[in-house]
Coordinates of C-alpha atoms in Angstrom, one line a residue:
X1 CA -37.9 -63.5 22.3
X2 CA -39.9 -61.8 19.6
X3 CA -41.5 -59.5 22.2
X4 CA -38.0 -58.6 23.6
X5 CA -36.7 -57.8 20.1
X6 CA -39.8 -55.6 19.5
X7 CA -39.2 -53.6 22.6
X8 CA -35.6 -53.2 21.7
X9 CA -36.5 -52.0 18.2
X10 CA -39.1 -49.5 19.6
X11 CA -36.5 -48.1 22.1
X12 CA -34.0 -47.7 19.2
X13 CA -36.5 -45.9 17.0
X14 CA -37.4 -43.5 19.9
X15 CA -33.7 -42.8 20.6
X16 CA -33.1 -42.1 16.8
X17 CA -36.1 -39.7 16.7
X18 CA -34.9 -37.9 19.8
X19 CA -31.4 -37.6 18.3
X20 CA -32.8 -36.2 15.0
X21 CA -35.0 -33.7 16.8
X22 CA -32.6 -32.5 19.4
X23 CA -29.2 -33.5 18.1
X24 CA -29.3 -32.7 14.5
X25 CA -32.1 -30.3 13.5
X26 CA -31.3 -27.6 16.1
X27 CA -27.7 -27.5 15.0
X28 CA -28.7 -27.1 11.4
X29 CA -31.3 -24.5 12.2
X30 CA -28.8 -22.6 14.4
X31 CA -26.3 -22.6 11.5
X32 CA -28.9 -21.4 9.1
X33 CA -30.0 -18.7 11.5
X34 CA -26.4 -17.5 11.9
X35 CA -26.0 -17.3 8.1
X36 CA -29.2 -15.3 7.8
X37 CA -28.1 -13.0 10.6
X38 CA -24.8 -12.4 8.9
X39 CA -26.5 -11.6 5.6
X40 CA -28.8 -9.2 7.4
X41 CA -25.9 -7.4 9.1
X42 CA -24.2 -7.1 5.7
X43 CA -27.3 -5.8 4.0
X44 CA -28.0 -3.3 6.8
X45 CA -24.4 -2.0 6.7
X46 CA -24.5 -1.6 2.9
X47 CA -27.8 0.3 3.2
X48 CA -26.4 2.5 5.9
X49 CA -23.4 3.5 3.8
X50 CA -24.9 3.4 0.3
X51 CA -24.4 7.1 -0.1
X52 CA -20.6 6.4 0.0
X53 CA -20.5 3.9 -2.8
X54 CA -20.0 4.3 -6.6
X55 CA -19.9 0.6 -7.5
X56 CA -19.4 -2.4 -5.2
X57 CA -19.3 -6.2 -5.5
X58 CA -18.8 -8.3 -2.4
X59 CA -19.0 -12.1 -2.0
X60 CA -19.0 -13.9 1.3
X61 CA -18.6 -17.7 1.6
X62 CA -19.7 -19.0 5.0
X63 CA -19.4 -22.8 5.5
X64 CA -20.1 -23.3 1.8
X65 CA -23.1 -20.9 1.8
X66 CA -22.6 -17.9 -0.6
X67 CA -23.7 -14.3 0.0
X68 CA -23.4 -12.2 -3.1
X69 CA -24.1 -8.5 -3.0
X70 CA -23.8 -5.9 -5.8
X71 CA -24.5 -2.2 -5.3
X72 CA -24.1 1.0 -7.3
X73 CA -22.8 1.9 -10.7
X74 CA -19.8 0.8 -12.7
X75 CA -20.3 4.1 -14.6
X76 CA -22.3 6.8 -12.8
X77 CA -22.4 9.2 -15.7
X78 CA -24.0 6.6 -18.0
X79 CA -25.9 4.9 -15.2
X80 CA -24.4 1.4 -15.8
X81 CA -25.2 -0.8 -12.8
X82 CA -22.7 -3.2 -11.3
X83 CA -23.5 -6.7 -12.5
X84 CA -21.8 -10.1 -12.9
X85 CA -19.9 -8.9 -15.9
X86 CA -18.5 -5.8 -14.3
X87 CA -14.7 -5.8 -14.3
X88 CA -12.8 -4.5 -11.2
X89 CA -9.1 -4.0 -10.7
X90 CA -7.7 -6.2 -8.0
X91 CA -4.7 -3.9 -7.3
X92 CA -2.4 -5.5 -4.7
X93 CA -4.7 -8.4 -4.2
X94 CA -2.9 -9.6 -7.4
X95 CA 0.0 -10.5 -5.1
X96 CA -1.9 -13.5 -3.8
X97 CA -1.3 -15.1 -7.2
X98 CA 2.5 -14.7 -6.7
X99 CA 2.5 -16.4 -3.3
X100 CA 0.3 -19.3 -4.6
X101 CA 2.7 -19.7 -7.5
X102 CA 5.7 -19.7 -5.1
X103 CA 4.2 -22.4 -2.9
X104 CA 3.2 -24.5 -5.9
X105 CA 6.9 -24.6 -6.9
X106 CA 7.9 -25.3 -3.3
X107 CA 5.5 -28.2 -3.3
X108 CA 7.2 -29.6 -6.4
X109 CA 10.6 -29.3 -4.8
X110 CA 11.7 -26.7 -7.4
X111 CA 12.0 -23.8 -4.9
X112 CA 13.1 -23.5 -1.3
X113 CA 11.9 -20.6 0.9
X114 CA 15.1 -20.4 3.0
X115 CA 17.6 -20.5 0.1
X116 CA 19.4 -17.3 -1.1
X117 CA 17.4 -16.0 -4.1
X118 CA 20.7 -15.4 -5.9
X119 CA 20.6 -19.2 -6.5
X120 CA 17.5 -18.7 -8.8
X121 CA 18.5 -15.5 -10.5
X122 CA 20.6 -15.2 -13.7
X123 CA 24.3 -14.4 -13.1
X124 CA 24.0 -11.2 -15.1
X125 CA 20.8 -10.0 -13.4
X126 CA 21.3 -6.4 -12.2
X127 CA 20.5 -6.8 -8.6
X128 CA 19.6 -4.0 -6.2
X129 CA 21.2 -5.6 -3.2
X130 CA 23.7 -3.7 -1.1
X131 CA 24.4 -5.8 1.9
X132 CA 26.2 -9.1 2.0
X133 CA 23.5 -10.9 4.0
X134 CA 21.5 -13.2 1.8
X135 CA 17.9 -12.5 0.8
X136 CA 15.6 -15.5 0.9
X137 CA 12.2 -16.0 -0.7
X138 CA 10.7 -15.9 2.8
X139 CA 12.1 -12.4 3.2
X140 CA 10.4 -11.4 0.0
X141 CA 7.2 -12.8 1.3
X142 CA 7.6 -11.0 4.6
X143 CA 8.6 -7.7 3.0
X144 CA 11.8 -7.7 5.1
X145 CA 14.4 -7.8 2.2
X146 CA 15.3 -4.2 3.0
X147 CA 14.3 -2.4 -0.2
X148 CA 12.9 1.1 -0.2
X149 CA 10.0 2.2 -2.4
X150 CA 9.5 4.3 -5.5
X151 CA 6.6 6.4 -6.6
X152 CA 7.8 6.7 -10.2
X153 CA 7.0 4.1 -12.9
X154 CA 4.6 2.4 -10.5
X155 CA 1.7 3.2 -12.9
X156 CA 1.9 4.7 -16.4
X157 CA -0.8 6.3 -18.4
X158 CA -0.7 5.4 -22.0
X159 CA 2.5 3.5 -21.9
X160 CA 4.4 3.6 -25.2
X161 CA 6.5 0.4 -24.6
X162 CA 5.9 -3.0 -23.0
X163 CA 9.0 -4.3 -21.2
X164 CA 9.7 -7.7 -19.8
X165 CA 9.4 -8.3 -16.1
X166 CA 13.2 -8.6 -15.9
X167 CA 13.7 -5.3 -17.7
X168 CA 11.2 -3.5 -15.3
X169 CA 13.0 -4.9 -12.3
X170 CA 16.4 -4.0 -13.5
X171 CA 15.3 -0.4 -14.4
X172 CA 13.3 0.1 -11.2
X173 CA 14.5 3.1 -9.1
X174 CA 14.9 1.0 -6.0
X175 CA 17.7 0.6 -3.5
X176 CA 18.3 -1.8 -0.6
X177 CA 18.3 0.5 2.5
X178 CA 18.0 -1.9 5.4
X179 CA 19.9 -5.2 6.1
X180 CA 17.6 -8.2 5.4
X181 CA 15.2 -9.4 8.1
X182 CA 15.5 -6.2 10.2
X183 CA 12.6 -4.0 9.1
X184 CA 9.2 -4.7 7.6
X185 CA 8.7 -2.3 4.7
X186 CA 5.9 -3.3 2.2
X187 CA 7.6 -3.7 -1.1
X188 CA 6.2 -4.0 -4.6
X189 CA 9.7 -4.6 -5.9
X190 CA 10.1 -7.6 -3.5
X191 CA 6.8 -9.1 -4.8
X192 CA 7.8 -8.4 -8.4
X193 CA 11.2 -10.1 -7.8
X194 CA 9.4 -13.2 -6.4
X195 CA 7.3 -13.3 -9.5
X196 CA 10.4 -13.2 -11.7
X197 CA 11.9 -16.0 -9.7
X198 CA 8.7 -18.0 -10.6
X199 CA 9.5 -17.3 -14.2
X200 CA 13.1 -18.4 -13.9
X201 CA 12.4 -21.6 -11.9
X202 CA 9.4 -22.7 -14.0
X203 CA 10.8 -21.7 -17.3
X204 CA 7.5 -20.0 -18.2
X205 CA 6.6 -16.3 -18.6
X206 CA 4.8 -15.4 -15.3
X207 CA 1.5 -14.7 -17.2
X208 CA 1.7 -18.1 -18.8
X209 CA 2.5 -19.8 -15.5
X210 CA -0.5 -18.2 -13.7
X211 CA -2.8 -19.0 -16.6
X212 CA -1.7 -22.6 -16.8
X213 CA -1.5 -23.3 -13.1
X214 CA -4.1 -21.1 -11.5
X215 CA -6.6 -19.5 -13.9
X216 CA -7.3 -22.5 -16.1
X217 CA -7.6 -25.1 -13.3
X218 CA -10.1 -22.8 -11.6
X219 CA -11.8 -22.0 -14.9
X220 CA -11.3 -18.3 -14.2
X221 CA -12.1 -17.2 -17.8
X222 CA -12.9 -13.6 -16.9
X223 CA -9.6 -12.5 -15.3
X224 CA -6.6 -10.8 -16.9
X225 CA -3.1 -10.2 -15.4
X226 CA -1.3 -8.6 -18.3
X227 CA -0.7 -4.9 -17.9
X228 CA -2.6 -4.2 -21.1
X229 CA -5.0 -7.1 -20.7
X230 CA -3.6 -8.7 -23.9
X231 CA -4.1 -12.1 -22.3
X232 CA -7.9 -11.7 -22.2
X233 CA -9.6 -9.6 -24.9
X234 CA -13.0 -10.0 -23.2
X235 CA -11.7 -8.3 -20.0
X236 CA -9.9 -5.6 -22.0
X237 CA -13.2 -4.6 -23.7
X238 CA -15.2 -4.7 -20.5
X239 CA -12.6 -2.6 -18.6
X240 CA -13.4 0.2 -21.0
X241 CA -17.0 0.3 -19.7
X242 CA -16.0 1.0 -16.1
X243 CA -15.0 4.3 -14.5
X244 CA -13.2 5.1 -11.3
X245 CA -14.2 7.6 -8.6
X246 CA -12.9 9.4 -5.6
X247 CA -14.3 9.0 -2.1
X248 CA -16.6 12.0 -2.8
X249 CA -17.8 10.1 -6.0
X250 CA -16.0 12.5 -8.3
X251 CA -14.9 11.0 -11.6
X252 CA -11.2 10.4 -11.8
X253 CA -9.8 11.2 -15.2
X254 CA -7.9 9.3 -16.5
X255 CA -8.5 6.3 -14.3
X256 CA -6.8 3.5 -16.4
X257 CA -3.1 3.0 -16.0
X258 CA -0.7 0.3 -17.0
X259 CA 1.4 -1.2 -14.2
X260 CA 4.9 -2.1 -15.7
X261 CA 5.7 -4.4 -12.7
X262 CA 2.4 -6.1 -13.5
X263 CA 2.4 -9.2 -11.1
X264 CA 2.1 -6.9 -8.1
X265 CA -1.1 -5.2 -9.1
X266 CA -2.4 -5.7 -12.7
X267 CA -4.9 -8.5 -12.2
X268 CA -8.5 -7.5 -13.0
X269 CA -11.7 -9.4 -13.6
X270 CA -15.2 -10.1 -12.4
X271 CA -16.2 -10.7 -8.8
X272 CA -17.6 -14.1 -9.6
X273 CA -14.3 -15.1 -11.2
X274 CA -12.4 -14.0 -8.1
X275 CA -14.9 -16.0 -6.1
X276 CA -13.5 -19.2 -7.6
X277 CA -10.1 -18.4 -6.1
X278 CA -11.7 -17.7 -2.8
X279 CA -13.5 -21.1 -2.9
X280 CA -10.3 -22.9 -3.8
X281 CA -8.4 -21.4 -0.8
X282 CA -11.2 -22.4 1.5
X283 CA -11.4 -26.0 0.1
X284 CA -10.3 -28.7 2.6
X285 CA -7.7 -30.2 0.3
X286 CA -6.6 -27.0 -1.6
X287 CA -7.3 -28.7 -4.9
X288 CA -6.8 -27.9 -7.7
X289 CA -4.2 -25.3 -6.7
X290 CA -2.1 -27.8 -4.7
X291 CA -1.5 -31.5 -4.9
X292 CA -0.9 -32.0 -1.1
X293 CA -3.4 -30.8 1.5
X294 CA -0.4 -29.9 3.7
X295 CA 0.5 -27.1 1.3
X296 CA -2.8 -25.2 1.6
X297 CA -2.6 -25.5 5.4
X298 CA 1.0 -24.2 5.5
X299 CA 0.0 -21.3 3.3
X300 CA -2.2 -19.9 6.1
X301 CA 0.1 -20.7 9.0
X302 CA 1.9 -17.6 10.4
X303 CA 5.6 -17.3 9.3
X304 CA 6.3 -13.8 10.8
X305 CA 5.3 -12.4 14.2
X306 CA 5.3 -8.8 15.5
X307 CA 8.6 -8.1 17.2
X308 CA 8.9 -9.3 20.8
X309 CA 5.2 -10.2 20.8
X310 CA 3.4 -13.5 20.0
X311 CA 0.9 -12.0 17.6
X312 CA 1.0 -13.2 14.0
X313 CA 1.8 -10.7 11.2
X314 CA 2.3 -12.5 7.9
X315 CA 1.6 -16.0 6.7
X316 CA 3.6 -16.7 3.5
X317 CA 2.9 -13.3 1.9
X318 CA -0.6 -13.0 3.3
X319 CA -1.2 -10.4 6.0
X320 CA -2.8 -11.1 9.4
X321 CA -6.2 -9.4 9.9
X322 CA -7.0 -8.7 13.6
X323 CA -10.3 -10.4 14.1
X324 CA -12.4 -12.3 16.6
X325 CA -11.2 -15.8 15.5
X326 CA -7.6 -14.5 15.2
X327 CA -6.7 -16.7 12.2
X328 CA -7.7 -14.5 9.3
X329 CA -5.2 -13.8 6.5
X330 CA -5.4 -12.1 3.2
X331 CA -4.5 -8.9 1.3
X332 CA -5.9 -5.5 0.5
X333 CA -5.3 -3.4 -2.6
X334 CA -5.5 0.2 -4.0
X335 CA -4.9 1.4 -7.6
X336 CA -5.4 4.8 -9.1
X337 CA -9.2 4.4 -9.0
X338 CA -10.1 1.0 -7.4
X339 CA -9.9 -0.6 -4.0
X340 CA -10.2 -4.2 -3.0
X341 CA -9.8 -6.7 -0.1
X342 CA -9.6 -10.5 0.1
X343 CA -9.5 -12.4 3.4
X344 CA -9.7 -16.0 4.4
X345 CA -10.4 -17.9 7.6
X346 CA -9.7 -21.5 6.8
X347 CA -10.3 -22.7 10.3
X348 CA -13.9 -21.3 10.4
X349 CA -14.3 -21.8 6.6
X350 CA -15.2 -18.2 6.0
X351 CA -14.0 -16.0 3.2
X352 CA -14.8 -12.5 1.9
X353 CA -13.8 -10.5 -1.1
X354 CA -14.7 -6.8 -1.7
X355 CA -14.2 -5.0 -5.0
X356 CA -15.0 -1.3 -5.6
X357 CA -14.3 1.3 -8.2
X358 CA -13.4 3.9 -5.6
X359 CA -9.9 5.2 -4.9
X360 CA -8.5 4.6 -1.3
X361 CA -11.9 3.2 -0.2
X362 CA -12.1 1.6 3.3
X363 CA -15.8 1.9 4.4
X364 CA -16.5 -1.4 2.5
X365 CA -13.0 -2.9 1.9
X366 CA -12.2 -2.8 5.6
X367 CA -15.7 -2.5 7.1
X368 CA -17.2 -5.6 5.5
X369 CA -14.4 -7.9 6.6
X370 CA -14.8 -6.6 10.1
X371 CA -18.5 -7.5 10.1
X372 CA -17.9 -11.0 8.7
X373 CA -15.0 -11.9 10.9
X374 CA -15.8 -9.9 14.0
X375 CA -13.7 -7.4 16.0
X376 CA -10.4 -8.4 17.5
X377 CA -10.5 -9.6 21.1
X378 CA -7.3 -9.6 23.0
X379 CA -6.6 -12.5 25.3
X380 CA -6.3 -12.0 29.1
X381 CA -2.9 -11.4 30.5
X382 CA -1.4 -10.8 33.9
X383 CA 1.3 -8.4 32.9
X384 CA 1.2 -4.9 34.5
X385 CA 0.6 -2.1 32.1
X386 CA 3.6 0.1 31.2
X387 CA 4.0 3.9 31.4
X388 CA 3.2 4.8 27.8
X389 CA 5.4 8.0 27.8
X390 CA 8.3 6.0 26.5
X391 CA 6.7 5.7 23.1
X392 CA 6.1 9.5 22.6
X393 CA 7.6 10.8 19.4
X394 CA 7.4 11.2 15.7
X395 CA 7.4 8.1 13.4
X396 CA 7.5 7.6 9.7
X397 CA 6.8 4.5 7.6
X398 CA 9.8 2.3 6.7
X399 CA 8.0 1.9 3.3
X400 CA 9.2 5.1 1.7
X401 CA 11.5 6.2 -1.1
X402 CA 14.8 6.7 0.7
X403 CA 16.5 8.3 -2.2
X404 CA 15.5 10.7 -5.1
X405 CA 13.1 13.6 -4.9
X406 CA 10.0 11.5 -4.0
X407 CA 11.4 10.9 -0.5
X408 CA 10.1 14.3 0.4
X409 CA 6.7 12.6 0.5
X410 CA 7.7 11.0 3.7
X411 CA 7.3 14.3 5.5
X412 CA 3.6 14.1 5.0
X413 CA 3.2 10.5 6.2
X414 CA 4.7 11.0 9.6
X415 CA 2.6 10.4 12.6
X416 CA 2.9 11.9 16.1
X417 CA 2.4 9.8 19.2
X418 CA 1.5 11.5 22.4
X419 CA 0.7 10.1 25.9
X420 CA -2.9 9.9 26.8
X421 CA -3.3 9.5 30.6
X422 CA -0.5 7.4 32.1
X423 CA -1.1 4.2 30.1
X424 CA -2.7 5.1 26.8
X425 CA -1.6 6.9 23.6
X426 CA -2.9 9.3 21.0
X427 CA -1.6 8.7 17.5
X428 CA -2.5 11.7 15.4
X429 CA -6.2 11.9 16.2
X430 CA -6.8 8.3 17.2
X431 CA -7.0 7.1 20.8
X432 CA -5.1 3.9 21.5
X433 CA -5.8 1.9 24.7
X434 CA -3.1 -0.3 26.2
X435 CA -3.9 -4.0 26.1
X436 CA -0.5 -5.0 27.6
X437 CA 3.0 -3.6 27.4
X438 CA 3.9 -2.7 23.8
X439 CA 0.4 -3.5 22.5
X440 CA -2.1 -0.7 21.9
X441 CA -5.6 -0.9 20.3
X442 CA -7.9 1.7 18.9
X443 CA -11.7 1.5 18.5
X444 CA -11.7 4.6 16.3
X445 CA -10.8 2.6 13.2
X446 CA -11.5 -0.6 11.4
X447 CA -9.9 -3.9 12.5
X448 CA -7.4 -3.6 9.7
X449 CA -5.9 -0.5 11.5
X450 CA -6.7 -1.5 15.1
X451 CA -3.4 -2.7 16.5
X452 CA -0.2 -0.7 17.0
X453 CA 2.7 -2.6 18.5
X454 CA 5.8 -0.8 19.9
X455 CA 9.2 -2.3 20.3
X456 CA 12.9 -1.3 20.8
X457 CA 15.0 -1.8 17.7
X458 CA 18.8 -2.1 17.9
X459 CA 19.4 0.3 15.0
X460 CA 16.3 2.5 14.8
X461 CA 15.7 2.7 18.6
X462 CA 12.0 3.0 19.0
X463 CA 9.8 1.3 16.4
X464 CA 6.0 1.2 15.8
X465 CA 4.7 -1.8 13.8
X466 CA 1.3 -2.2 12.2
X467 CA -0.1 -4.4 9.4
X468 CA 1.9 -3.4 6.3
X469 CA 5.0 -1.6 7.6
X470 CA 7.1 -0.7 10.5
X471 CA 7.3 3.0 11.4
X472 CA 10.7 4.2 12.4
X473 CA 11.4 6.8 15.1
X474 CA 12.3 10.3 13.8
X475 CA 14.3 12.5 16.2
X476 CA 12.6 15.8 16.9
X477 CA 15.6 17.8 15.7
X478 CA 15.6 16.1 12.3
X479 CA 11.8 16.5 11.9
X480 CA 12.0 20.2 12.7
X481 CA 15.1 20.9 10.7
X482 CA 13.6 19.3 7.6
X483 CA 10.3 21.1 8.0
X484 CA 12.2 24.3 8.8
X485 CA 14.1 24.0 5.6
X486 CA 10.9 23.6 3.6
X487 CA 9.3 26.6 5.3
X488 CA 12.3 28.8 4.8
X489 CA 12.3 27.7 1.1
X490 CA 8.7 28.9 0.8
X491 CA 9.7 32.2 2.5
X492 CA 12.5 32.5 -0.1
X493 CA 9.9 32.1 -2.9
X494 CA 7.6 34.7 -1.3
X495 CA 10.6 37.1 -0.9
X496 CA 11.6 36.7 -4.6
X497 CA 8.0 37.1 -5.7
X498 CA 7.6 40.3 -3.7
X499 CA 11.0 41.7 -4.9
X500 CA 10.1 40.9 -8.5
X501 CA 6.8 42.7 -8.3
X502 CA 8.3 45.7 -6.6
X503 CA 11.1 45.9 -9.1
X504 CA 8.8 45.7 -12.1
X505 CA 6.4 48.3 -10.5
X506 CA 9.3 50.7 -9.9
X507 CA 10.7 50.2 -13.3
X508 CA 7.3 50.9 -15.0
X509 CA 6.1 53.8 -12.9
X510 CA 9.3 55.5 -11.6
X511 CA 11.7 54.5 -14.4
X512 CA 14.1 53.3 -11.7
X513 CA 17.3 51.6 -12.7
X514 CA 16.9 47.7 -12.9
X515 CA 19.6 45.8 -11.0
X516 CA 19.9 43.1 -13.6
X517 CA 21.8 40.5 -11.5
X518 CA 19.4 40.9 -8.6
X519 CA 16.3 40.8 -10.7
X520 CA 17.6 37.8 -12.7
X521 CA 18.2 35.8 -9.4
X522 CA 14.6 36.4 -8.2
X523 CA 13.2 35.3 -11.6
X524 CA 15.4 32.2 -11.5
X525 CA 14.1 31.4 -8.0
X526 CA 10.5 31.7 -9.2
X527 CA 11.2 29.6 -12.2
X528 CA 12.9 26.8 -10.3
X529 CA 10.0 26.8 -7.8
X530 CA 7.5 26.5 -10.7
X531 CA 9.6 23.7 -12.2
X532 CA 9.5 21.8 -8.8
X533 CA 5.7 22.2 -8.6
X534 CA 5.5 20.9 -12.2
X535 CA 7.7 17.8 -11.3
X536 CA 5.5 17.1 -8.2
X537 CA 2.3 17.4 -10.3
X538 CA 3.5 15.2 -13.1
X539 CA 4.9 12.6 -10.6
X540 CA 1.4 12.5 -8.9
X541 CA 0.0 12.0 -12.4
X542 CA 2.0 8.8 -12.7
X543 CA 4.3 9.7 -15.5
X544 CA 7.6 7.8 -16.0
X545 CA 10.8 8.8 -14.4
X546 CA 12.4 9.2 -17.9
X547 CA 9.7 11.9 -18.6
X548 CA 10.9 13.8 -15.4
X549 CA 14.6 13.7 -16.1
X550 CA 14.7 16.9 -18.3
X551 CA 12.9 18.9 -15.6
X552 CA 15.2 17.5 -12.9
X553 CA 18.2 18.4 -15.0
X554 CA 16.9 22.0 -15.2
X555 CA 17.1 22.2 -11.4
X556 CA 20.8 21.2 -11.6
X557 CA 21.3 23.9 -14.3
X558 CA 19.6 26.4 -11.9
X559 CA 22.1 25.6 -9.2
X560 CA 25.1 26.1 -11.5
X561 CA 23.8 29.4 -12.9
X562 CA 22.8 30.6 -9.4
X563 CA 26.3 29.9 -8.0
X564 CA 27.8 32.0 -10.7
X565 CA 25.2 34.8 -10.5
X566 CA 25.4 34.9 -6.7
X567 CA 29.2 35.2 -6.9
X568 CA 28.7 38.4 -9.0
X569 CA 26.1 39.7 -6.6
X570 CA 28.5 39.2 -3.6
X571 CA 31.2 41.1 -5.6
X572 CA 28.7 43.9 -6.3
X573 CA 27.8 44.2 -2.6
X574 CA 31.4 44.7 -1.7
X575 CA 32.3 47.2 -4.4
X576 CA 29.0 49.1 -4.8
X577 CA 27.9 51.8 -2.3
X578 CA 24.4 50.7 -1.2
X579 CA 21.9 52.1 1.2
X580 CA 21.3 50.1 4.3
X581 CA 17.9 49.0 3.0
X582 CA 19.3 47.9 -0.4
X583 CA 22.2 46.1 1.3
X584 CA 19.8 44.1 3.4
X585 CA 17.7 43.1 0.4
X586 CA 20.8 42.0 -1.6
X587 CA 22.2 40.0 1.4
X588 CA 18.7 38.4 2.0
X589 CA 18.6 37.5 -1.7
X590 CA 21.8 35.5 -1.4
X591 CA 20.7 33.8 1.9
X592 CA 17.3 32.8 0.5
X593 CA 18.9 31.6 -2.7
X594 CA 21.3 29.4 -0.8
X595 CA 18.3 28.0 1.2
X596 CA 16.6 27.0 -2.1
X597 CA 19.8 25.4 -3.4
X598 CA 20.2 23.4 -0.1
X599 CA 16.6 22.2 -0.4
X600 CA 17.1 21.1 -4.0
X601 CA 20.2 19.2 -3.1
X602 CA 18.9 17.7 0.2
X603 CA 15.7 16.5 -1.3
X604 CA 17.4 15.4 -4.5
X605 CA 15.3 17.4 -6.9
X606 CA 17.9 17.1 -9.6
X607 CA 19.3 14.6 -12.1

């Protein structure tokens, strides 16, 4: 009996050793090798592109293992290296705090995602809604509430007043253009409105709510969300040490702006502080952000899909990143001089954050996530490919100002789609290959920009959809008429400039009589053009809309004076005997002046 037991024991020990050698160790070694390989890829990529970086901090969490990389300078001029105390602006990555706050309140039963948001807003709140259809919190999270955008008051340099979130939302130059749940148009206003609802439901100022329910539980002591960083003096002082740069590493001056609608983009802090948020979102139970494990899992489940296609688009405010695993969600961000990205794959337990002090940066903010998560791989399908010619045309983002003078900016954001072969497309200069009907992919850009999905929309006809916005079809006649009007307006200015120079020259050298009405009109045309250029320049410099009002009013004054002056010119043409040449000049002056007035009225360059 003893001998039998001894043999059994020896057999058990041999089996245990074999399991340890072949069942456990190789798996651990393989995982370690994968981690090292990933770190090497990341390091090689950063070395390959180190000439494109000002300052960079990136953190990757892979199954609990952390890769932390810092490159470049927080201040190139003073040669300050990026370190653990370097403060970066999160920009729109700040919105993740809004959606966490919303789901915390949902978890507590204080908020419902499918209820009309009017339920949570004060009765006297000045709403921007136009349609009778209700707006739900889910629509705000999906950016489908139908609001347009505004490029004024988004960021203010040296703000002279600090308004409450409610005041900012009520004063915002925003309109509801589309019925709810019809068009995806990325909206800062929608996100800001969601943050205000957090205030109303919780009874706490949004800054206080985030500090109490997110920052303090995660011990994020080096992060501020106030537009002036008054909630964290350490961050405020450290931000003064950091500079922002263009893609060509030129210093952007000034590069620090206050964001009045602060929940949508004002958060800033160190990379190691943001790492704590990344770790919390990767945690199995979601603690300490959520009390119930179900909530953190729900947060990363898709809630919006691309139209007519079973590809995820949004998960409770977080955008789907096309990747190899196909369950990566997060957010990117751009401010006046900083760029960021923050993505999480809970199923694979991988997360990545990238922070840079470069404006509109994508080499690292888009390139690093692609390395970490892998390129998108489309599943096999048996559908026959479509003739891609049906998608030819011109498209513009739904996310645009649809009123006011800044809507002219949409002209420069339009993209042209052409057929490439019988089944593929060219969008601007990028080649898109057809994966299946309605789904096209490019290998000429990062994963974040890789998928374009086309569909038929009942109101807008053809529609192109990508990560942050739908693109609406623009009829050719409208596109050419709008550009034609702009070009004719420029010809009008050149004509007035030439006529003014000739008139002045003839007056000085030949003592020719000055036709005062005609000369006045040409000078007015040049002055109004100068004023428009000034408005565009100041708007791009992020001044407030109130600052621009006097200059916009001047354009209206120009129209009134021009109508009166043109009336006198028309009378003069009828009663005065003019040579054929002079008559043509006088008539062309009237025509070009009308063209300028039409442009000002059409593009709303007046107040």
